[in-house]
Amino acid sequence: MRPTGTFMAVDDSPLTRASLLVQIRDGSNHRAWQEFVGLYGPVVYGFARKRGLQDADAADLMQDVMRSVSTAVGRLEYDRNQGTFRGWLFTITRNKIFNFLSARRIRPQGSGDTTTNRLLDAHPDASDGSEVWELEYQRRLAALAMERVKGEFQENTWRAFWLTAVEGIAAADAGKQVGLSPGAIYVAKSRVLARLKEEVEAMQHDEEPSE
Amino acid sequence: MKTSIGCLQTDELRQMLDGSLSGERQQECTAHMDSCECCQARIEELAVEGTNLSQVVGQLQESQPVANSAYWPALKALDRSVAPESRDSNPEMQQTFVPKSSPTRRDVALDFLEPASDSAYLGRIAHFDVMRVLGRGGMGLVLEAFDSRLQRNVALKVLDPDLAEDEVARQRFCREARAAASITHENVVAVHQVEKAGGDGLPFLVMQLIGGESLEQRLAREKQLSFREIVRIGMQAAKGLAAAHALGMVHRDVKPGNILLETSEDRVKLTDFGLAHVAEDVKLTRTGFVSGTPLYMAPEQALGEPSDHRSDLFSLGAVLYEMCAGRPPFTGNSALAILKQIADAKHRPLRELNPSIPDWFAEVVDRLLAKKPGDRIQTAAQLAELLEYEWALMKTTSDDVPAVCAIEERKRTVRNRWIAAAIGTTFLALGLAGGWFISNRGPGPDAVPGSSAEPVAVLAANAGAVWSVAFDPAGDNVVMAVEDGSIRVWDLPAKSIKSTFHAHNGVVWVSRYSPNGELFATAGDDGLIKLWNLPQADVAQTFEHPNAVRGLAFGHSDRRIFAGSRDGSLNVWSPDSREPLLEARQPGAAYVVAISPDDETLASAGSDKVVWLWNAKNLTQKLKLEGHSGPIFSLAFLPDGRRLASVGWDKTIRIWDTSSGLLLKSWKGHESDIWSIACTPDGTKLATGGTDGAAKVWNAETGELLATFFGHKSGIHTVAFNRDGTLLASGGRDGAVRIWPIQ
């Protein structure tokens, strides 16, 4: 375990939890802020969608959460010892979704009411949401990792991976599109996966150095 | 010719992954993989090494924002509003502009927009990047847009392109809009400017963007508003109308859809002044019919007779009626039927539909709905005044004014004396019979969560309102500053008065112990600050000030005394000198001062709604913390010194970062003015007291409400924690100090 204080000074990876937070805290680093929203915005949005929110509501919620972060971020130093940043963000997101759904329930809106009640009842205290949240986060990390490693592969290797692993197309069909045998497709897919795994782990380590 | 080989060894599979297998063997193995499902699965398993990466990647596109998702405009909006330059200027403002939910509508014709410079926007008009459609009315479209010149989000009201073809309509639109732009009032949506797309193109209004909903939306989801809320909305709408009428503007289309309820400030804002007229005229001349709903139209408007500002009062009356009754006063199956009703029929008495509405209010609505303009309440200002008066009574009767007085006040305002007498007698009888009057208004102690605790002591029988209370840091005494100029020292364990001494001529505003308990200071309306030797109550030092001293604070490690006065002057004193060490002045009156734990920063606040931070060493100004919408009554530094809490008239509790000046958190704390805030020595909890008579304890970190203590019969002026944060003292207008246990 590295002490967070020195770690942030040395590592200038924008994904580094500590350095990214330090950068967005001083309020003047717009790039860091964009980086931050780029990492966590889709996580919040995706989680909200998974909780049953419509596209527009989930987008509004994402804005709302990020605004809260931007105003509260100066206080983060205090929070750091109380848990991971991701956990903190999860709490904010979960609470806002719960409030959103509760507000819906109190104010019936036509037929949407039943759905909302169902959504609320299905997650009475939302404690089970952490797994979904975690999964959303991993997806986001995977997506970012893919952007980073894509350039390392030949185009047909990457396509083989993309078609089979992401789009779920059968290896035989993918093979026809890319011009590789099914076996080669499997090898290509697995090679990319192995590289992705490495990258995700590195990012994850940067992101939560204390874990 | 392929040779069939057996399943691959794990090592070989690994080598295939990292490409270290020889070319020939690689080909053989790859060929084997063509058909061997077992090896296909194993190589993938090896690649991800027991992680769920395959699953994660497989679901990558699930729930992610698609290309036309509202996510992208939201991201853009976020990026703009949280951009450093705008974020620093006013973090609070940034939070209000997004309506609660308004999905982008794709069914609206937006072909008048130029192509967007960025795909995140729907399009562009003049120098405005349009983010989404907020709504559409009879007159045109309302859009949310980013003003790329002034770098702010605004609402655009675009005249319906169909109407814009009519030259008369265009001219009128621009004229009315310019007139509307001249109204500056907190209850009217500000019109920033009138623009034309591309010089001579489509005219549109640039307006303040309000976060919230219209009264129409509110009524749609919440059929019955509380009476207090109805009066508040009516009062503020009347104020907005009064401001417009004073400039000779008539609204002509007061209706729930044009009354906006701002979420963040509890503020009501009128919009669309004079604009109904534009659309109306064009459609009338084309079709002979007025389109849209005439539900709130005044009889003279319905009959096509000349209308004036009193028509707006009729419409507002109809809105008030709907808020109480759940439906407008005149309804019908067709516009014509409604118009006929408005012209001829008497509305059904309000109290038949909602018996809980007080007579005085039903009477006000009746008068507004009078058929002849001359029979109505004549001006919006009168109406606003009347409603404000009643509203203030509702705000205070439950605690500040004894029941009998409240009835006397009521008598004066109700026009119909006979009814007034009847109400008076009824209330008087009930009031005398057993306090019904008090116990039946507002949420009582039982209705509020977390109000279970009983005070451990009630130190009553003080000779007037208590304005300040302090725990002796070294002992068991509780000291209170009383309105009659006296200081009372109570022995807490014995619950008895230890001593009473006269301290000031006039109110004693504040009393403070120095942190080590060695000094005790009081400040009064007579402009004096006195240092006392306790318990003998000898004056050790007196500092003179030309004006009432409201705020007082002791340095934590030095012996300096910081004071703030009603004239806005700030002074630093030493116990050893009668001359101030330092002087400065803030705008308006100073009601409170606070000194940071490291004695580096002095905070002062008062009537100018701003918290001022000063370098305590030389009283040079450090930062301005702006955000409160009314006077600030109390401040408390948190022990970390980085955070400062402030409260006041606007009912909110705000936590500021004192190094950056950013607002960290703010939330509504009480139903009415908050007079006092205190922090526990460990910084985990905040306590507040307000004119609603409640003392509340909050988690200082999250703002979560931990406890609410009821017991005071009227407003609380002061709250203070004891030295270990286990007890909270609250004192107020009822002359009592209550000591509450803190969990």
Coordinates of C-alpha atoms in Angstrom, one line a residue, chain B residues 410-679:
Chain B
R410 CA -57.7 39.0 12.5
K411 CA -60.7 41.1 13.3
R412 CA -59.0 44.2 11.8
T413 CA -58.2 42.6 8.5
V414 CA -61.5 41.0 7.6
R415 CA -63.7 43.4 5.8
N416 CA -67.0 42.0 6.8
R417 CA -67.3 42.8 10.4
W418 CA -70.2 40.6 11.1
I419 CA -68.3 37.5 9.9
A420 CA -65.3 38.7 11.7
A421 CA -67.1 39.0 15.0
A422 CA -68.5 35.5 14.5
I423 CA -65.0 34.0 13.8
G424 CA -63.6 36.0 16.7
T425 CA -66.1 34.7 19.1
T426 CA -65.7 31.1 18.0
F427 CA -61.9 31.3 18.1
L428 CA -62.0 33.1 21.4
A429 CA -64.2 30.5 22.9
L430 CA -62.1 27.7 21.6
G431 CA -58.9 29.4 22.5
L432 CA -60.0 30.0 26.1
A433 CA -61.4 26.5 26.3
G434 CA -58.1 24.8 26.0
G435 CA -55.5 26.1 23.6
W436 CA -57.1 24.5 20.5
F437 CA -56.0 27.5 18.5
I438 CA -52.4 26.8 19.0
S439 CA -52.4 23.0 19.0
N440 CA -54.3 22.8 15.7
R441 CA -51.9 24.7 13.5
G442 CA -48.9 23.4 11.8
P443 CA -47.1 20.1 12.6
G444 CA -47.2 19.6 16.3
P445 CA -44.5 17.8 18.3
D446 CA -46.1 14.4 17.5
A447 CA -46.1 14.9 13.8
V448 CA -42.4 15.5 13.5
P449 CA -39.9 12.6 13.5
G450 CA -37.1 12.7 15.9
S451 CA -38.9 14.9 18.4
S452 CA -39.2 12.3 21.1
A453 CA -36.7 13.7 23.6
E454 CA -37.8 15.7 26.6
P455 CA -35.6 18.6 27.9
V456 CA -33.4 17.6 30.8
A457 CA -34.1 21.1 32.3
V458 CA -36.3 24.1 31.6
L459 CA -34.9 27.3 32.9
A460 CA -37.9 29.5 32.8
A461 CA -39.1 32.6 34.5
N462 CA -36.7 35.0 32.9
A463 CA -37.8 38.5 32.7
G464 CA -38.2 38.6 28.9
A465 CA -37.0 37.0 25.7
V466 CA -33.6 35.3 25.9
W467 CA -31.2 36.5 23.2
S468 CA -28.1 34.6 24.0
V469 CA -27.2 31.6 26.0
A470 CA -23.8 30.2 27.0
F471 CA -22.4 27.3 29.0
D472 CA -19.7 28.0 31.4
P473 CA -16.7 26.2 29.9
A474 CA -15.3 25.4 33.4
G475 CA -18.4 24.7 35.4
D476 CA -22.0 23.8 35.5
N477 CA -23.4 27.3 35.0
V478 CA -25.6 28.4 32.1
V479 CA -25.7 32.1 31.5
M480 CA -28.4 33.8 29.6
A481 CA -28.8 37.3 28.2
V482 CA -32.3 38.7 28.7
E483 CA -34.2 41.3 26.9
D484 CA -34.6 43.5 30.0
G485 CA -30.9 44.2 30.2
S486 CA -30.1 41.5 32.8
I487 CA -27.8 38.6 32.8
R488 CA -28.9 35.4 34.7
V489 CA -26.6 32.8 35.8
W490 CA -28.3 29.4 36.4
D491 CA -26.9 26.5 38.3
L492 CA -27.7 23.7 35.9
P493 CA -27.6 20.7 38.2
A494 CA -29.7 22.5 40.8
K495 CA -31.9 24.1 38.2
S496 CA -31.9 27.3 40.2
I497 CA -30.9 30.9 39.6
K498 CA -27.5 31.6 41.1
S499 CA -27.4 35.3 40.4
T500 CA -29.0 38.0 38.3
F501 CA -27.4 41.3 37.6
H502 CA -28.2 44.3 35.5
A503 CA -25.7 44.5 32.6
H504 CA -27.0 46.9 30.0
N505 CA -29.6 49.5 29.3
G506 CA -31.8 47.8 26.8
V507 CA -31.5 44.4 25.3
V508 CA -28.5 42.3 26.1
W509 CA -27.8 40.9 22.6
V510 CA -25.0 38.5 23.3
S511 CA -23.1 37.0 26.2
R512 CA -19.9 34.9 25.8
Y513 CA -17.4 33.1 27.9
S514 CA -13.8 33.2 26.8
P515 CA -12.7 29.7 25.7
N516 CA -10.9 29.0 29.0
G517 CA -13.8 30.4 31.1
E518 CA -11.6 33.1 32.5
L519 CA -13.4 36.1 31.0
F520 CA -17.1 36.7 30.5
A521 CA -18.3 39.4 28.1
T522 CA -21.7 40.9 27.3
A523 CA -22.8 43.3 24.6
G524 CA -26.0 45.3 24.5
D525 CA -28.3 47.6 22.7
D526 CA -26.6 50.5 24.6
G527 CA -23.5 50.1 22.5
L528 CA -21.4 48.8 25.4
I529 CA -19.3 45.7 25.7
K530 CA -18.6 44.8 29.2
L531 CA -16.0 42.3 30.6
W532 CA -17.1 40.8 33.9
N533 CA -15.4 39.0 36.8
L534 CA -17.7 36.2 37.7
P535 CA -19.3 35.2 40.1
Q536 CA -19.1 38.6 41.9
A537 CA -20.3 40.4 38.7
D538 CA -17.7 43.2 38.8
V539 CA -17.2 45.1 35.6
A540 CA -13.5 44.6 34.7
Q541 CA -13.5 46.6 31.5
T542 CA -16.0 48.5 29.3
F543 CA -15.7 49.2 25.6
E544 CA -17.8 51.9 24.2
H545 CA -19.4 51.9 20.8
P546 CA -21.7 54.4 19.2
N547 CA -24.2 51.8 18.1
A548 CA -25.8 48.6 19.4
V549 CA -23.4 45.7 19.5
R550 CA -24.9 42.5 18.1
G551 CA -22.0 40.2 17.6
L552 CA -19.3 39.2 19.9
A553 CA -16.5 36.6 19.8
F554 CA -13.5 35.7 21.9
G555 CA -10.2 34.7 20.3
H556 CA -9.4 31.1 21.1
S557 CA -5.8 31.4 22.1
D558 CA -5.3 35.1 22.4
R559 CA -7.4 37.3 24.6
R560 CA -8.8 39.5 21.9
I561 CA -12.5 40.3 21.6
F562 CA -14.2 40.7 18.3
A563 CA -17.4 42.7 17.9
G564 CA -19.8 43.7 15.2
S565 CA -22.4 46.5 15.4
R566 CA -25.7 47.5 14.0
D567 CA -24.0 50.2 12.0
G568 CA -21.8 47.6 10.3
S569 CA -18.6 48.5 12.2
L570 CA -16.3 45.7 13.3
N571 CA -13.9 46.2 16.2
V572 CA -11.1 44.2 17.8
W573 CA -10.4 44.9 21.4
S574 CA -7.9 43.9 24.0
P575 CA -9.1 43.4 27.6
D576 CA -6.2 45.7 28.6
S577 CA -7.2 48.8 26.6
R578 CA -10.3 50.9 26.2
E579 CA -9.2 51.8 22.6
P580 CA -10.0 49.3 19.8
L581 CA -7.0 47.6 18.4
L582 CA -8.5 47.4 14.9
E583 CA -11.5 48.8 13.1
A584 CA -13.3 47.9 9.8
R585 CA -16.7 48.2 8.4
Q586 CA -19.0 45.9 6.5
P587 CA -22.0 47.1 4.4
G588 CA -25.3 47.0 6.3
A589 CA -25.7 45.9 9.9
A590 CA -23.5 43.3 11.4
Y591 CA -25.6 40.8 13.4
V592 CA -22.9 38.3 14.1
V593 CA -19.2 37.7 14.2
A594 CA -17.2 34.5 14.5
I595 CA -13.5 33.8 14.8
S596 CA -11.8 30.7 13.3
P597 CA -10.3 28.2 15.7
D598 CA -6.8 29.3 14.7
D599 CA -7.7 33.0 15.3
E600 CA -6.7 33.8 11.7
T601 CA -10.0 34.5 10.2
L602 CA -12.8 36.7 11.4
A603 CA -16.3 36.2 9.8
S604 CA -19.0 38.8 10.0
A605 CA -22.5 38.8 8.6
G606 CA -25.7 40.7 8.8
S607 CA -28.3 42.5 6.8
D608 CA -26.4 42.6 3.5
K609 CA -26.8 38.8 2.9
V610 CA -23.1 38.3 2.6
V611 CA -20.7 36.5 4.9
W612 CA -17.5 38.6 5.0
L613 CA -14.2 36.9 5.8
W614 CA -11.4 39.1 7.2
N615 CA -7.8 38.6 8.1
A616 CA -8.1 38.7 11.9
K617 CA -4.6 40.1 12.2
N618 CA -5.3 43.4 10.4
L619 CA -9.0 43.3 9.4
T620 CA -8.3 43.3 5.7
Q621 CA -10.9 41.7 3.6
K622 CA -10.3 38.1 2.5
L623 CA -13.4 36.7 0.9
K624 CA -17.1 37.4 0.3
L625 CA -19.4 34.4 0.6
E626 CA -22.5 35.2 -1.3
G627 CA -25.6 33.1 -1.6
H628 CA -28.1 33.8 1.1
S629 CA -31.1 35.6 -0.1
G630 CA -31.8 37.5 3.1
P631 CA -30.2 38.7 6.2
I632 CA -27.8 36.4 8.0
F633 CA -28.4 35.9 11.7
S634 CA -25.8 33.5 12.9
L635 CA -22.4 31.9 12.0
A636 CA -20.4 29.0 13.4
F637 CA -17.0 27.9 12.4
L638 CA -16.5 24.1 12.4
P639 CA -13.5 23.0 14.5
D640 CA -11.5 22.2 11.4
G641 CA -11.5 26.0 10.7
R642 CA -12.0 25.3 7.0
R643 CA -15.7 25.2 7.1
L644 CA -18.1 27.9 8.2
A645 CA -21.8 27.4 8.7
S646 CA -24.3 30.3 8.2
V647 CA -28.0 30.7 8.7
G648 CA -30.6 33.4 8.4
W649 CA -33.8 34.7 7.0
D650 CA -33.9 32.5 4.0
K651 CA -34.3 29.3 6.1
T652 CA -31.3 27.7 4.7
I653 CA -28.2 26.3 6.4
R654 CA -25.1 26.9 4.3
I655 CA -21.7 25.4 4.8
W656 CA -18.8 27.2 3.1
D657 CA -15.2 26.4 2.4
T658 CA -13.4 29.3 4.0
S659 CA -10.2 28.8 2.0
S660 CA -11.9 28.8 -1.5
G661 CA -15.2 30.6 -0.7
L662 CA -17.1 27.8 -2.3
L663 CA -20.4 26.7 -1.0
L664 CA -20.0 23.1 0.1
K665 CA -23.6 22.3 1.0
S666 CA -26.8 24.1 1.7
W667 CA -30.2 22.8 2.7
K668 CA -33.5 24.1 4.0
G669 CA -33.3 23.9 7.8
H670 CA -36.5 25.3 9.2
E671 CA -40.0 26.4 8.1
S672 CA -39.1 30.0 8.8
D673 CA -36.1 32.3 9.7
I674 CA -33.2 30.6 11.4
W675 CA -31.8 32.7 14.2
S676 CA -29.0 30.7 15.5
I677 CA -26.5 27.9 14.7
A678 CA -23.9 26.2 16.9
C679 CA -21.4 23.4 16.3

